[in-house]
Coordinates of C-alpha atoms in Angstrom, one line a residue:
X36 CA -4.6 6.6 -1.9
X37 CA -2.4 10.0 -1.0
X38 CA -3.6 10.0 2.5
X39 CA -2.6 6.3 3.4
X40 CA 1.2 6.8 1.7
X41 CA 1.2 10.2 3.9
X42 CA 0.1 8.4 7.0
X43 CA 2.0 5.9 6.9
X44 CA 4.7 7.9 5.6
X45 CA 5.7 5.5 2.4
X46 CA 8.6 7.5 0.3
X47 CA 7.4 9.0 -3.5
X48 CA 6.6 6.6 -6.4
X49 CA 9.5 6.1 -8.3
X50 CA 10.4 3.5 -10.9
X51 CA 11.6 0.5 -10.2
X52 CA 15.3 -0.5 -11.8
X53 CA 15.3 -4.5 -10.0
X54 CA 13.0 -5.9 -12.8
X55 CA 11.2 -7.1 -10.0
X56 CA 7.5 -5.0 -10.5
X57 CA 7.7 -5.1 -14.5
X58 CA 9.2 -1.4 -14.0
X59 CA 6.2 -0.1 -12.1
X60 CA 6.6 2.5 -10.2
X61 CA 6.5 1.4 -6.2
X62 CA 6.4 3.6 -2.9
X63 CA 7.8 2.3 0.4
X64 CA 8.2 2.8 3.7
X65 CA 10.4 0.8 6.6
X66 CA 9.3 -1.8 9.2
X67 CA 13.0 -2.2 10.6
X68 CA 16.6 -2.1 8.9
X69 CA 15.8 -5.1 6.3
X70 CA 12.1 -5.2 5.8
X71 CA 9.9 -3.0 3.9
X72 CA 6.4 -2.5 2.6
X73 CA 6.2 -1.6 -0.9
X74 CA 3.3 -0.5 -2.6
X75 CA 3.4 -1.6 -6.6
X76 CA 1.5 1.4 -8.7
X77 CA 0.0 -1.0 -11.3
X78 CA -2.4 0.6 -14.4
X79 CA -5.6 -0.8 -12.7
X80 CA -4.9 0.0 -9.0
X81 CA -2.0 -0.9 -6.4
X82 CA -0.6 -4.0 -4.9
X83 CA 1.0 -4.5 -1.9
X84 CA 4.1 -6.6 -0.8
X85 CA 6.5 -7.1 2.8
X86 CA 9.7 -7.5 1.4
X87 CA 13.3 -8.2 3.0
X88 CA 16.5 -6.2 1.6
X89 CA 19.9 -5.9 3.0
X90 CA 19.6 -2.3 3.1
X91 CA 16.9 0.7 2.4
X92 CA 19.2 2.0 -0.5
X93 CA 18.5 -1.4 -2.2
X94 CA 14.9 -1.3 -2.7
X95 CA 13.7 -0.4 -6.1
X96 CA 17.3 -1.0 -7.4
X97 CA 18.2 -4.6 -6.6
X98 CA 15.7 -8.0 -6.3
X99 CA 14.5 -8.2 -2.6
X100 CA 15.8 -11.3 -0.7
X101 CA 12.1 -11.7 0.3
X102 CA 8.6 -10.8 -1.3
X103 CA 5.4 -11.6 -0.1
X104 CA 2.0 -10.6 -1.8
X105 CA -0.5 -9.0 1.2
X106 CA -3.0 -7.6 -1.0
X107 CA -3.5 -7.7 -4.7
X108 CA -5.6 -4.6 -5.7
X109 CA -5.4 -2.3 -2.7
X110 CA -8.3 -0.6 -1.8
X111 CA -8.5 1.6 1.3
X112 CA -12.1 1.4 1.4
X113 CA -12.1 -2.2 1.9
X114 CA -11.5 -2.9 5.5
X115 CA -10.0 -6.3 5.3
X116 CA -6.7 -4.2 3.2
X117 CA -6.8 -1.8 5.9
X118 CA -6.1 -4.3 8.6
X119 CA -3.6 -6.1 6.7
X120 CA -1.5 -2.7 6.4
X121 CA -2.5 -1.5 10.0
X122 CA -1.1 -5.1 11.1
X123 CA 2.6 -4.2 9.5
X124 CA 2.5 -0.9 10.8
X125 CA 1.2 -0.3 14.4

């Protein structure tokens, strides 16, 4: 899971303070000025959401305006999650 945050160059896991992810930790990384993928570090695996905030110093900190499940248990090796996050992202 390292080498997809890296590539697609999502920030560090911290925790989040919004209440939003049950104080999960979550990693993210920008699509443009309000919308965001987040990835939710869950004990079992990771989830992952497109979200809309006003700002980038909002996320993990406030509710998102927007949240949208894309995959629930991210696995890289599955190529279906692959081309969901590839889809966001290129």
């Amino acid at each position: 899971m390292e080498n997809v945050l890296k590539y697609y160059d999502f920030s560090e896991f911290s925790e989040d303070q919004s209440n939003t992810f049950s104080g999960n930790e979550i990693a993210f990384t920008e699509l443009n000025s309000e919308h965001f993928l987040i990835f939710e570090k869950k004990i079992d695996g990771y989830n992952l959401y497109v979200s809309k905030f006003l700002s980038k110093k909002e996320v993990g900190v406030k509710p998102p305006e927007i949240l949208e499940l894309l995959v629930e248990n991210y696995d890289k090796s599955i190529p279906e999650h692959r081309i969901i996050l590839r889809k966001y992202l290129h």
